[in-house]
mmCIF file with all atom_site columns, C-alpha atoms in Angstrom:
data_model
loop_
_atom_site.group_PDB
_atom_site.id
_atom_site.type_symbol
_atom_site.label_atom_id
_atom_site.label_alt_id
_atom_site.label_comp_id
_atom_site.label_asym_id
_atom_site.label_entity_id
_atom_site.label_seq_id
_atom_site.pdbx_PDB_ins_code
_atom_site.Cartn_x
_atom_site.Cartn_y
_atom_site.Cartn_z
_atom_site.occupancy
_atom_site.B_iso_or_equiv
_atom_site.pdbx_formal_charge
_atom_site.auth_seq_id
_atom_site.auth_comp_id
_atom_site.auth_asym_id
_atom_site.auth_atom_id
_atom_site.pdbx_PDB_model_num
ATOM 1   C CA . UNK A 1 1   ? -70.911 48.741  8.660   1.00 68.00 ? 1   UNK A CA 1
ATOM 2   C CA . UNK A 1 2   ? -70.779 45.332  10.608  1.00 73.00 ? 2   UNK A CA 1
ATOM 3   C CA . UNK A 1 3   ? -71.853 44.098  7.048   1.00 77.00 ? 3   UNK A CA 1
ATOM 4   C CA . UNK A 1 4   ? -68.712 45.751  5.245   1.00 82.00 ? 4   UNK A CA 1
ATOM 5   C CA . UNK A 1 5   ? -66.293 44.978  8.048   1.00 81.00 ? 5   UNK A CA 1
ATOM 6   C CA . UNK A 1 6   ? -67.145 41.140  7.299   1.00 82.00 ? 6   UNK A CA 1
ATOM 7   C CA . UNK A 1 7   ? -67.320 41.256  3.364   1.00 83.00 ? 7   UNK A CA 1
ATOM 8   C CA . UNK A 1 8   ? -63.594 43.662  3.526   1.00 83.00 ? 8   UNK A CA 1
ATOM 9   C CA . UNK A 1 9   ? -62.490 40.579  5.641   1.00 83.00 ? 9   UNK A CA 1
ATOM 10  C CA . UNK A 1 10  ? -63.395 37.590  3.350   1.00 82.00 ? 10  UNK A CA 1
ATOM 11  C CA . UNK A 1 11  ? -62.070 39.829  0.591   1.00 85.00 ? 11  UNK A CA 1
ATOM 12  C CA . UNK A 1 12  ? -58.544 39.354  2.752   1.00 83.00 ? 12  UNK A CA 1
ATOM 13  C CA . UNK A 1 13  ? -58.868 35.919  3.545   1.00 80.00 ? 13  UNK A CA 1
ATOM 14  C CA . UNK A 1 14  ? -59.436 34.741  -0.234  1.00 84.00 ? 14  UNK A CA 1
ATOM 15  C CA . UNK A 1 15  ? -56.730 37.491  -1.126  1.00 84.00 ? 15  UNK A CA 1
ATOM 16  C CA . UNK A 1 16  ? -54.562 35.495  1.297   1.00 81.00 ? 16  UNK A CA 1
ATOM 17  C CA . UNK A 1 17  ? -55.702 32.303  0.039   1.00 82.00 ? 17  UNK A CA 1
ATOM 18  C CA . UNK A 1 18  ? -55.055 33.257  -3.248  1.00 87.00 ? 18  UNK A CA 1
ATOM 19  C CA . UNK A 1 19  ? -51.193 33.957  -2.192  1.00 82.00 ? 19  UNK A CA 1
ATOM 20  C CA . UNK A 1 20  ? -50.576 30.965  -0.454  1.00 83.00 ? 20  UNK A CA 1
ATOM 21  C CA . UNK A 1 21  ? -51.553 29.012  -3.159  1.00 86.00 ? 21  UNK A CA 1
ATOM 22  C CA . UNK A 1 22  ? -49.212 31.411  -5.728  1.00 87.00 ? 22  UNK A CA 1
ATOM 23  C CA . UNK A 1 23  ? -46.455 30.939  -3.363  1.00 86.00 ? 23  UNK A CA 1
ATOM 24  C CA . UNK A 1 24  ? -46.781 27.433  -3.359  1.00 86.00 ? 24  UNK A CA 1
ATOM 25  C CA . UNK A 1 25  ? -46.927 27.700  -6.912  1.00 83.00 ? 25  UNK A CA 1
ATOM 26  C CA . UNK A 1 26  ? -43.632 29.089  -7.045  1.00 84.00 ? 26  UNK A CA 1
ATOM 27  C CA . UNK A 1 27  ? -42.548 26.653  -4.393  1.00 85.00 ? 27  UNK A CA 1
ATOM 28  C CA . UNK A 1 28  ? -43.099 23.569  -7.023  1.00 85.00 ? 28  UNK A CA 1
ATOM 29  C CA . UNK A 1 29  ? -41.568 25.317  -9.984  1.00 88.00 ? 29  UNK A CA 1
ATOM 30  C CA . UNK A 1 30  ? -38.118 26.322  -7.657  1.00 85.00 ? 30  UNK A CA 1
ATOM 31  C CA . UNK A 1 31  ? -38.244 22.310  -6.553  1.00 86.00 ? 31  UNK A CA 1
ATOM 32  C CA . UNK A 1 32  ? -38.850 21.267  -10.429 1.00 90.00 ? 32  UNK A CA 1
ATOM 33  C CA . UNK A 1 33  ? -35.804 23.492  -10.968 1.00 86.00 ? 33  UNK A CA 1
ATOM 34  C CA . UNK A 1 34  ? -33.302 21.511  -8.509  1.00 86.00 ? 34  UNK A CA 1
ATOM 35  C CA . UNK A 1 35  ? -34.631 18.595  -9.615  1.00 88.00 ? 35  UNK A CA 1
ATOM 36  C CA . UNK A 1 36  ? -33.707 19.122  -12.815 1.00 90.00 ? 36  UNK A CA 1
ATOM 37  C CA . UNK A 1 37  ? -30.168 20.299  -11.808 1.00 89.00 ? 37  UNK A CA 1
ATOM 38  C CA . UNK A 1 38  ? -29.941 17.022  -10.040 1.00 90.00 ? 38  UNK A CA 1
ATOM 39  C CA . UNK A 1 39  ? -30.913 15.315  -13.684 1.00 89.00 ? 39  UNK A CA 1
ATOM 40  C CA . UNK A 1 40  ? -28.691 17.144  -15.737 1.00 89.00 ? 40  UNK A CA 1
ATOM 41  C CA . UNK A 1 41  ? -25.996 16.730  -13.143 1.00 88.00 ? 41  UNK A CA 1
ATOM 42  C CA . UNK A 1 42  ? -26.051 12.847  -13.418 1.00 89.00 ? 42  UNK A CA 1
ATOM 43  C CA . UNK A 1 43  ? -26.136 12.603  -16.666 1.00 90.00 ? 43  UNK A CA 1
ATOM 44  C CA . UNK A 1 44  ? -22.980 15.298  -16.667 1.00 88.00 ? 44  UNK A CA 1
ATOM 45  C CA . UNK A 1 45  ? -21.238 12.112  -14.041 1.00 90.00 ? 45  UNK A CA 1
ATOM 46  C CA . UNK A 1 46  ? -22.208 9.562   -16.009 1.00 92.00 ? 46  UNK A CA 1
ATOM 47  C CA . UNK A 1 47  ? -20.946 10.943  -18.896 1.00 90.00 ? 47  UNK A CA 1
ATOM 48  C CA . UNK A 1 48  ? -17.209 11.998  -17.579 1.00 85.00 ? 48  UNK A CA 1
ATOM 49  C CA . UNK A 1 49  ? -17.540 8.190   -16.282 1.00 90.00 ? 49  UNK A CA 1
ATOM 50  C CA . UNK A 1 50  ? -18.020 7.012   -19.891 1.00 91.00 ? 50  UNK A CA 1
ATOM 51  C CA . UNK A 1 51  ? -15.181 8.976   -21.217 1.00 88.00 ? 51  UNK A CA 1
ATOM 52  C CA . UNK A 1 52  ? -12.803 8.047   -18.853 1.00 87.00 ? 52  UNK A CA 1
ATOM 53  C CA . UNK A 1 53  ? -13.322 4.363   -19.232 1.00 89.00 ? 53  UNK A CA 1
ATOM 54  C CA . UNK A 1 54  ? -13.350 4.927   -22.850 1.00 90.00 ? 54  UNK A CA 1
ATOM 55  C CA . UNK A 1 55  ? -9.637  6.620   -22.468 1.00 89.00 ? 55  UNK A CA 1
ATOM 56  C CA . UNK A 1 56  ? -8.393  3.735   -19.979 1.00 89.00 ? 56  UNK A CA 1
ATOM 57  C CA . UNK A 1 57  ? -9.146  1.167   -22.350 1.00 91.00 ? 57  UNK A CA 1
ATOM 58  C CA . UNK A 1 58  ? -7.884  3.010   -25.152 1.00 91.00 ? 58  UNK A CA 1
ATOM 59  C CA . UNK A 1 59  ? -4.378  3.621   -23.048 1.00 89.00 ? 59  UNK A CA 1
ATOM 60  C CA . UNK A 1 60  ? -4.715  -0.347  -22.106 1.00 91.00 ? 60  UNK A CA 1
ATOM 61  C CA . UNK A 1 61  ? -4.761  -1.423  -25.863 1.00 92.00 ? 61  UNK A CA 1
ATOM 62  C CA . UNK A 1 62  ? -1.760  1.376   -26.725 1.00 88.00 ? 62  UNK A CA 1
ATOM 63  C CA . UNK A 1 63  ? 0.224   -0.432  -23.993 1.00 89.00 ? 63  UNK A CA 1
ATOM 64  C CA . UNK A 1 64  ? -0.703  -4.017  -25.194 1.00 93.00 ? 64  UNK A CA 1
ATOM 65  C CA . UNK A 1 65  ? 0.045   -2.801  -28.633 1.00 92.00 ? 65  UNK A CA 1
ATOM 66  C CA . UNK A 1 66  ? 3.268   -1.657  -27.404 1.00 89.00 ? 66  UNK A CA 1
ATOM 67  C CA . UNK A 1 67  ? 4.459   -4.391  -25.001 1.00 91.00 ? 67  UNK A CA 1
ATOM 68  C CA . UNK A 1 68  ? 3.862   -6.488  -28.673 1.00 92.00 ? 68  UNK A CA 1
ATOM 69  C CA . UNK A 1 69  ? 5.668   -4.376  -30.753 1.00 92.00 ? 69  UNK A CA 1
ATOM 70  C CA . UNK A 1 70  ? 8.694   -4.805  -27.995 1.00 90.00 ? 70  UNK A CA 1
ATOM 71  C CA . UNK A 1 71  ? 8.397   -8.432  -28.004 1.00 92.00 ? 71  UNK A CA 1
ATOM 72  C CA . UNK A 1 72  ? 8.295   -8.600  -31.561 1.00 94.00 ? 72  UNK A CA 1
ATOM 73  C CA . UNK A 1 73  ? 11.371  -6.431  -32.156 1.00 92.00 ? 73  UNK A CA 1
ATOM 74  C CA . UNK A 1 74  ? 13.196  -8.138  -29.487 1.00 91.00 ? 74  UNK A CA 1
ATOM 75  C CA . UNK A 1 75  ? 12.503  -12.044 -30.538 1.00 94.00 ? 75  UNK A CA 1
ATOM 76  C CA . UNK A 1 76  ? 13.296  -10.598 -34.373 1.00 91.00 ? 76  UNK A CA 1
ATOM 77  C CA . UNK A 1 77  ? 16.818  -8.803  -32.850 1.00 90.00 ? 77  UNK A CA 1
ATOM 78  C CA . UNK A 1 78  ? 17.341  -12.318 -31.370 1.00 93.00 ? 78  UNK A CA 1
ATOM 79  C CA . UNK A 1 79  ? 16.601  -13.963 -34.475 1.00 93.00 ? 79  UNK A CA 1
ATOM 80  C CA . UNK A 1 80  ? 19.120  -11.869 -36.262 1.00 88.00 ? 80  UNK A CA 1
ATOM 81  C CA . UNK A 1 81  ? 21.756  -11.921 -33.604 1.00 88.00 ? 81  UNK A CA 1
ATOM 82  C CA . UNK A 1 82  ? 21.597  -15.630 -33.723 1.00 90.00 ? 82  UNK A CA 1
ATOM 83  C CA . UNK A 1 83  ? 21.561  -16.046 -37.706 1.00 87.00 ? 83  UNK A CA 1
ATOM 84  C CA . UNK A 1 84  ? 24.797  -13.914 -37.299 1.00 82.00 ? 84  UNK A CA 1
ATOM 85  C CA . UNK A 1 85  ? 26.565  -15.771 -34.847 1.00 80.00 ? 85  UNK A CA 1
ATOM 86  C CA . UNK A 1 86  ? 25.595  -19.027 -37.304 1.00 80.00 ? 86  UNK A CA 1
ATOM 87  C CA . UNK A 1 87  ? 26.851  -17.063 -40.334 1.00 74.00 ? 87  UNK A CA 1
ATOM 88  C CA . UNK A 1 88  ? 29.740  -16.246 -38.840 1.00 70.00 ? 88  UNK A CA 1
ATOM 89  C CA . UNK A 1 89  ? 30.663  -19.464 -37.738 1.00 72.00 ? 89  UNK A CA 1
ATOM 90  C CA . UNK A 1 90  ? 30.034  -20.525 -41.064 1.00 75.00 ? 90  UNK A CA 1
ATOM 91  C CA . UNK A 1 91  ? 32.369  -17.908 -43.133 1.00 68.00 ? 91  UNK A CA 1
ATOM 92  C CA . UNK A 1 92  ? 35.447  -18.563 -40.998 1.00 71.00 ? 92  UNK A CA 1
ATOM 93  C CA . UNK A 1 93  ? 36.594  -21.207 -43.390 1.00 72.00 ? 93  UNK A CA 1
ATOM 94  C CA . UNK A 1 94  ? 37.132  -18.520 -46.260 1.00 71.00 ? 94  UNK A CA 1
ATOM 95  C CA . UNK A 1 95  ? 38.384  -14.845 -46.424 1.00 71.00 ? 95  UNK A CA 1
ATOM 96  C CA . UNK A 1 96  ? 35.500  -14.204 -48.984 1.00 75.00 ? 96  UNK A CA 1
ATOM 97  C CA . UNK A 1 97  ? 32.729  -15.997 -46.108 1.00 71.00 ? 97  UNK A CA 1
ATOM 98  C CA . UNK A 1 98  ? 34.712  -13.732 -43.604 1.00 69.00 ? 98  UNK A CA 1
ATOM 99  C CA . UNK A 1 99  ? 34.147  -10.653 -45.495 1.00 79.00 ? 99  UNK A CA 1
ATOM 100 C CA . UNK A 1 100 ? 30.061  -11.931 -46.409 1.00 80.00 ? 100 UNK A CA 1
ATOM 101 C CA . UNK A 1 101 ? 30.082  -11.908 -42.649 1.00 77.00 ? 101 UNK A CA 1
ATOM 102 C CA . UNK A 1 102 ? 31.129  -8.567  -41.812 1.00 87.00 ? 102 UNK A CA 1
ATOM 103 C CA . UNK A 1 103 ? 29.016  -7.237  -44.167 1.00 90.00 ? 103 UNK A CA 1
ATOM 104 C CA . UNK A 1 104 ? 25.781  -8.909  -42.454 1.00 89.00 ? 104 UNK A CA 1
ATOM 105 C CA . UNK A 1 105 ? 27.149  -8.040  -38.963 1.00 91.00 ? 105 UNK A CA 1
ATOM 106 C CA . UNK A 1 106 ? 27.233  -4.251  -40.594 1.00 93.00 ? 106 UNK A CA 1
ATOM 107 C CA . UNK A 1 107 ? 23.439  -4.888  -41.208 1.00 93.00 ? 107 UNK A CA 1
ATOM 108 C CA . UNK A 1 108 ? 22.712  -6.996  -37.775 1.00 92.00 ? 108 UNK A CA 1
ATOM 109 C CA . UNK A 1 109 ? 23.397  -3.825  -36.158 1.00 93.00 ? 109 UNK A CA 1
ATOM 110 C CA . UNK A 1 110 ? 22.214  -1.083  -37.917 1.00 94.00 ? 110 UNK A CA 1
ATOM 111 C CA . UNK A 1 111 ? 18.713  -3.027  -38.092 1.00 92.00 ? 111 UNK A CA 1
ATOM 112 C CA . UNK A 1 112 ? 18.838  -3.110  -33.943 1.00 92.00 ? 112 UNK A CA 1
ATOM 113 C CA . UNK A 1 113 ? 19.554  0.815   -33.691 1.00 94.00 ? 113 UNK A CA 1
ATOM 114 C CA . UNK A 1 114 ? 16.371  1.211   -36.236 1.00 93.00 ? 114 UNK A CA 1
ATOM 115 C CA . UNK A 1 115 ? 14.371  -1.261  -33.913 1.00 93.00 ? 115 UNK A CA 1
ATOM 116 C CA . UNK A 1 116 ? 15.567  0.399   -31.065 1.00 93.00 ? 116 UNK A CA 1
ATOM 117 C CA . UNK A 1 117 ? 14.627  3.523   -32.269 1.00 92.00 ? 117 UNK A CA 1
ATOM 118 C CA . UNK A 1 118 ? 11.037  2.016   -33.245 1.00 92.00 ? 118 UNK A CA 1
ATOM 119 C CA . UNK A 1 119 ? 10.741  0.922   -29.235 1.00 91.00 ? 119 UNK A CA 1
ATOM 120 C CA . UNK A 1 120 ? 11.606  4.135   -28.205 1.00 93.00 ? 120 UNK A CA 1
ATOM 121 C CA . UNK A 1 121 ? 9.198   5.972   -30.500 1.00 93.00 ? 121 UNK A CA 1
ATOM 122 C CA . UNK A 1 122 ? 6.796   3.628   -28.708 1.00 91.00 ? 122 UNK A CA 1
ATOM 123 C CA . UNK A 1 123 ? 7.379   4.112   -25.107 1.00 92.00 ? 123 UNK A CA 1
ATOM 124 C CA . UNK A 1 124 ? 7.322   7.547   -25.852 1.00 94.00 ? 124 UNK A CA 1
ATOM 125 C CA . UNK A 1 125 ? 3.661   7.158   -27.206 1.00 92.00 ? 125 UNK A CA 1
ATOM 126 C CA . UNK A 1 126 ? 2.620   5.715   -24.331 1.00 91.00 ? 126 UNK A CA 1
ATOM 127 C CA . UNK A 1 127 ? 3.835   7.901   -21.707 1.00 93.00 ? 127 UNK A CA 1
ATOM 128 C CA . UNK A 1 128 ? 1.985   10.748  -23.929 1.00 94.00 ? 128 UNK A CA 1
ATOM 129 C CA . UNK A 1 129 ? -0.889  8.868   -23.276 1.00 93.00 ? 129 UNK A CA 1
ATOM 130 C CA . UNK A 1 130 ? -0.603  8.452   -19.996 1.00 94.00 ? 130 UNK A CA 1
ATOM 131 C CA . UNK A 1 131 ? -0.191  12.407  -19.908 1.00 93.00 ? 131 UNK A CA 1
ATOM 132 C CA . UNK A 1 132 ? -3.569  12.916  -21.863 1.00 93.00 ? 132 UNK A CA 1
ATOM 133 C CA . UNK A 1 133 ? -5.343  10.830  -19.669 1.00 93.00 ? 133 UNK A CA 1
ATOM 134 C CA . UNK A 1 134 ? -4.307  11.983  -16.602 1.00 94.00 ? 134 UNK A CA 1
ATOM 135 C CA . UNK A 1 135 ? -5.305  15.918  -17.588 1.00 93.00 ? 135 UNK A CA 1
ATOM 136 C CA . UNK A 1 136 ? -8.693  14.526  -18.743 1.00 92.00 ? 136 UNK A CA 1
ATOM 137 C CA . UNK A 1 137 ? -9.363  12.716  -15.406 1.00 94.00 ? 137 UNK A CA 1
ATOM 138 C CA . UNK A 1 138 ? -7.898  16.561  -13.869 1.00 95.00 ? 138 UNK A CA 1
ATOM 139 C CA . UNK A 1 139 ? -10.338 18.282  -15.969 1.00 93.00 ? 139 UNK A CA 1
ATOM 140 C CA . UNK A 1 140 ? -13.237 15.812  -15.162 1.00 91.00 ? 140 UNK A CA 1
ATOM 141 C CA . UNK A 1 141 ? -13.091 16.030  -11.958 1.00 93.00 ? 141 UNK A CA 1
ATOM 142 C CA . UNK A 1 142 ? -13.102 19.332  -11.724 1.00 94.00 ? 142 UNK A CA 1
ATOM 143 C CA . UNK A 1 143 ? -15.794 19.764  -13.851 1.00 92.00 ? 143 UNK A CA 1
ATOM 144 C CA . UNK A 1 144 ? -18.017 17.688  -11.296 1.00 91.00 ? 144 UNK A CA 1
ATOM 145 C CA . UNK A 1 145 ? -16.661 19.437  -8.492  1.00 92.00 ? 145 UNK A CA 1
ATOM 146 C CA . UNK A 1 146 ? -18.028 22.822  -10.485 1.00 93.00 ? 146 UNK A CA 1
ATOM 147 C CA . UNK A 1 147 ? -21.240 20.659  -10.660 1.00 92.00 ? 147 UNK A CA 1
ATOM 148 C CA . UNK A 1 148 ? -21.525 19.740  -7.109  1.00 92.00 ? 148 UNK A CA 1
ATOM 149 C CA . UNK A 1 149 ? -20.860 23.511  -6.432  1.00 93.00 ? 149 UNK A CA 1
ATOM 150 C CA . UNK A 1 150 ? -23.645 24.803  -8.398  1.00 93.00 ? 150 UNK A CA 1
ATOM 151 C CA . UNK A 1 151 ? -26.048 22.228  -7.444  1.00 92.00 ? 151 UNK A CA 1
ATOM 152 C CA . UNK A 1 152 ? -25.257 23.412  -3.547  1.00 92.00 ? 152 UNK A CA 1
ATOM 153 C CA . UNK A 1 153 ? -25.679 26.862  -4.619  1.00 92.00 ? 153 UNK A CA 1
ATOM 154 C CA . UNK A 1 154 ? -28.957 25.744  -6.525  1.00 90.00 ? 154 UNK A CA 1
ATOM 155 C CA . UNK A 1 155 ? -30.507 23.696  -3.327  1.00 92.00 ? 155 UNK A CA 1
ATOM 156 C CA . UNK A 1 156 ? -29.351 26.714  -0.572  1.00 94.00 ? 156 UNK A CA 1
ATOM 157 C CA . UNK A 1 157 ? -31.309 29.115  -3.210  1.00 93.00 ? 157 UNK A CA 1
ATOM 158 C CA . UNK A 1 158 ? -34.260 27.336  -3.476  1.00 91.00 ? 158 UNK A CA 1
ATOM 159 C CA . UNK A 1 159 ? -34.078 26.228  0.651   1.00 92.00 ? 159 UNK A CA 1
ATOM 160 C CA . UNK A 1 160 ? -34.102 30.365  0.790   1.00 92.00 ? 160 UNK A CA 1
ATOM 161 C CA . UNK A 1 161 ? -36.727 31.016  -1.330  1.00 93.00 ? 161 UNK A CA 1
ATOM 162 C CA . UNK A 1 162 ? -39.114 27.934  0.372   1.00 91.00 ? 162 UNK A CA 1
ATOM 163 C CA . UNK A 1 163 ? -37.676 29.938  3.664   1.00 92.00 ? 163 UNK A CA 1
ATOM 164 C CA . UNK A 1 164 ? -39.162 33.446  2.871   1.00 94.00 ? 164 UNK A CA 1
ATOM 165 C CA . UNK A 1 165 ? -41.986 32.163  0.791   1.00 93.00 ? 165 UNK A CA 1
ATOM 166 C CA . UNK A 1 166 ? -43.030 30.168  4.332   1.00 92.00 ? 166 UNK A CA 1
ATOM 167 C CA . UNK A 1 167 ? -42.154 33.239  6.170   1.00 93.00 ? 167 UNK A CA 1
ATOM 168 C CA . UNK A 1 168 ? -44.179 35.680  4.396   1.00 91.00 ? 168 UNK A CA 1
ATOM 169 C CA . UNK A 1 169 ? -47.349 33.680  4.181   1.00 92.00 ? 169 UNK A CA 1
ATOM 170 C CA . UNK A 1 170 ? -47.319 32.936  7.877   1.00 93.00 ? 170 UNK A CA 1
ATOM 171 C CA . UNK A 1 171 ? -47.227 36.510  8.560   1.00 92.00 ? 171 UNK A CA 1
ATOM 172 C CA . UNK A 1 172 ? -50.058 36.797  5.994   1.00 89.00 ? 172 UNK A CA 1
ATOM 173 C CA . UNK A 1 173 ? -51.982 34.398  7.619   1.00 91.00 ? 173 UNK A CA 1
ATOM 174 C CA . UNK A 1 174 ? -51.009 36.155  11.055  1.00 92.00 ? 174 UNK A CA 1
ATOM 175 C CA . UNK A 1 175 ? -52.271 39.685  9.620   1.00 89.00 ? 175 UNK A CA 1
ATOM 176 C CA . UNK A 1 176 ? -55.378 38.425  8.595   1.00 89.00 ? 176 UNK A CA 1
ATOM 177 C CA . UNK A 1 177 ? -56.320 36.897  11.726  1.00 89.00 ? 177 UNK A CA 1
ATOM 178 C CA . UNK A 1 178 ? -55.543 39.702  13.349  1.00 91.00 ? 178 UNK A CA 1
ATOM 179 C CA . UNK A 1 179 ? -57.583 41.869  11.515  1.00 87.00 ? 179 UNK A CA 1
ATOM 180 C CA . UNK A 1 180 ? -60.518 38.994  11.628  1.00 86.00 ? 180 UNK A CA 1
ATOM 181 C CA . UNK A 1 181 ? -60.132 39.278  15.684  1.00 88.00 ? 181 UNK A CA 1
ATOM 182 C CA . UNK A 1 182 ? -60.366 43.651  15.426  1.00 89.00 ? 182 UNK A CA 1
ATOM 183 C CA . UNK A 1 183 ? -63.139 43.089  13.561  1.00 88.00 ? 183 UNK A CA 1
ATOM 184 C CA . UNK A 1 184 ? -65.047 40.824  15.362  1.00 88.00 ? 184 UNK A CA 1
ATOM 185 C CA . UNK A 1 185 ? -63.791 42.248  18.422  1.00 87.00 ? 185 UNK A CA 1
ATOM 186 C CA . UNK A 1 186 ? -65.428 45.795  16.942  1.00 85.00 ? 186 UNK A CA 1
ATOM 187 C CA . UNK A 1 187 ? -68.531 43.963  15.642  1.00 83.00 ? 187 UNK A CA 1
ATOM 188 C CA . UNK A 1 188 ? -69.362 43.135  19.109  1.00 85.00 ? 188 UNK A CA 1
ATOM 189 C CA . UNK A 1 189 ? -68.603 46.541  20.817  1.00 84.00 ? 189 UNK A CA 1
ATOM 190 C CA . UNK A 1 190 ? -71.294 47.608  18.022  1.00 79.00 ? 190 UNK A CA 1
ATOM 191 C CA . UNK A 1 191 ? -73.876 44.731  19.129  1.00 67.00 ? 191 UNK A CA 1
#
């Protein structure tokens, strides 16, 4: 009986043995988990990084594009303006020059409405890209503050899981020691 007692006892202890180590087992897979979360969570940052740089330059060369296009409508408005003026000067002398004149003046200023048209087109191209890029950066961050949140949710999981996995295999252990002391305790009320 003694004999039985001892061989149902190392049948517990490697049973118990054999569930530590599959809890452990289960332990490394949950940690290989998170830390692939943690992976695929960086590359998710470094990503949202890349795009928004990639949109600020982008809205950098719209605006240097635009402040161009200003300068260049505004030096050629001059320009016209001035060649004007000069005309002008120069057709006072005869009715005919005078009415030469009027006629360019006519054009001097419908060419500044179209340029000023142009400018506004512009500035109104920029400010939509300011828009865009401030609902990406929105969206971006909140798509790594849904990241953050489910990587928490991930690492309090698997903290659980290494919680009750610990918990139960103590009181494994504890059961089977137990048991080992009745036994022994039996074997030598027998002797």
């Amino acid at each position: 009986a003694a004999a039985q007692q001892r061989a149902e006892l190392a049948k517990q202890s490697a049973a118990a043995v054999h569930a530590e180590k599959r809890l452990n087992g289960s332990l490394a897979t949950e940690r290989k988990s998170v830390d692939e979360l943690r992976g695929e969570l960086s590359a998710e940052k470094k990503e949202a990084r890349n795009a928004e740089g990639d949109l600020e330059a982008k809205l950098a060369a719209e605006r240097k594009q635009a402040s161009d296009t200003e300068g260049k409508l505004r030096n050629d408005l001059k320009t016209e303006v001035q060649d004007s003026r000069h005309e002008e000067a120069k057709l006072k002398a005869a009715a005919q020059q005078r009415a030469e004149l009027a006629k360019q003046s006519a054009a001097a200023v419908h060419a500044e409405k179209r340029l000023n048209g142009s400018l506004a087109t512009e500035r109104k191209s920029v400010d939509e890209l300011r828009g865009e890029l401030s609902a990406e950066k929105k969206e971006a961050r909140n798509a790594e503050g849904d990241l953050e949140a489910k990587l928490a949710a991930e690492r309090k999981q698997a903290s659980d899981t290494e919680g009750k996995l610990r918990n139960d295999l103590k009181t494994e252990v504890q059961d089977s020691r137990h048991e080992e002391a009745k036994l022994k305790a039996a074997a030598q009320q027998r002797a």
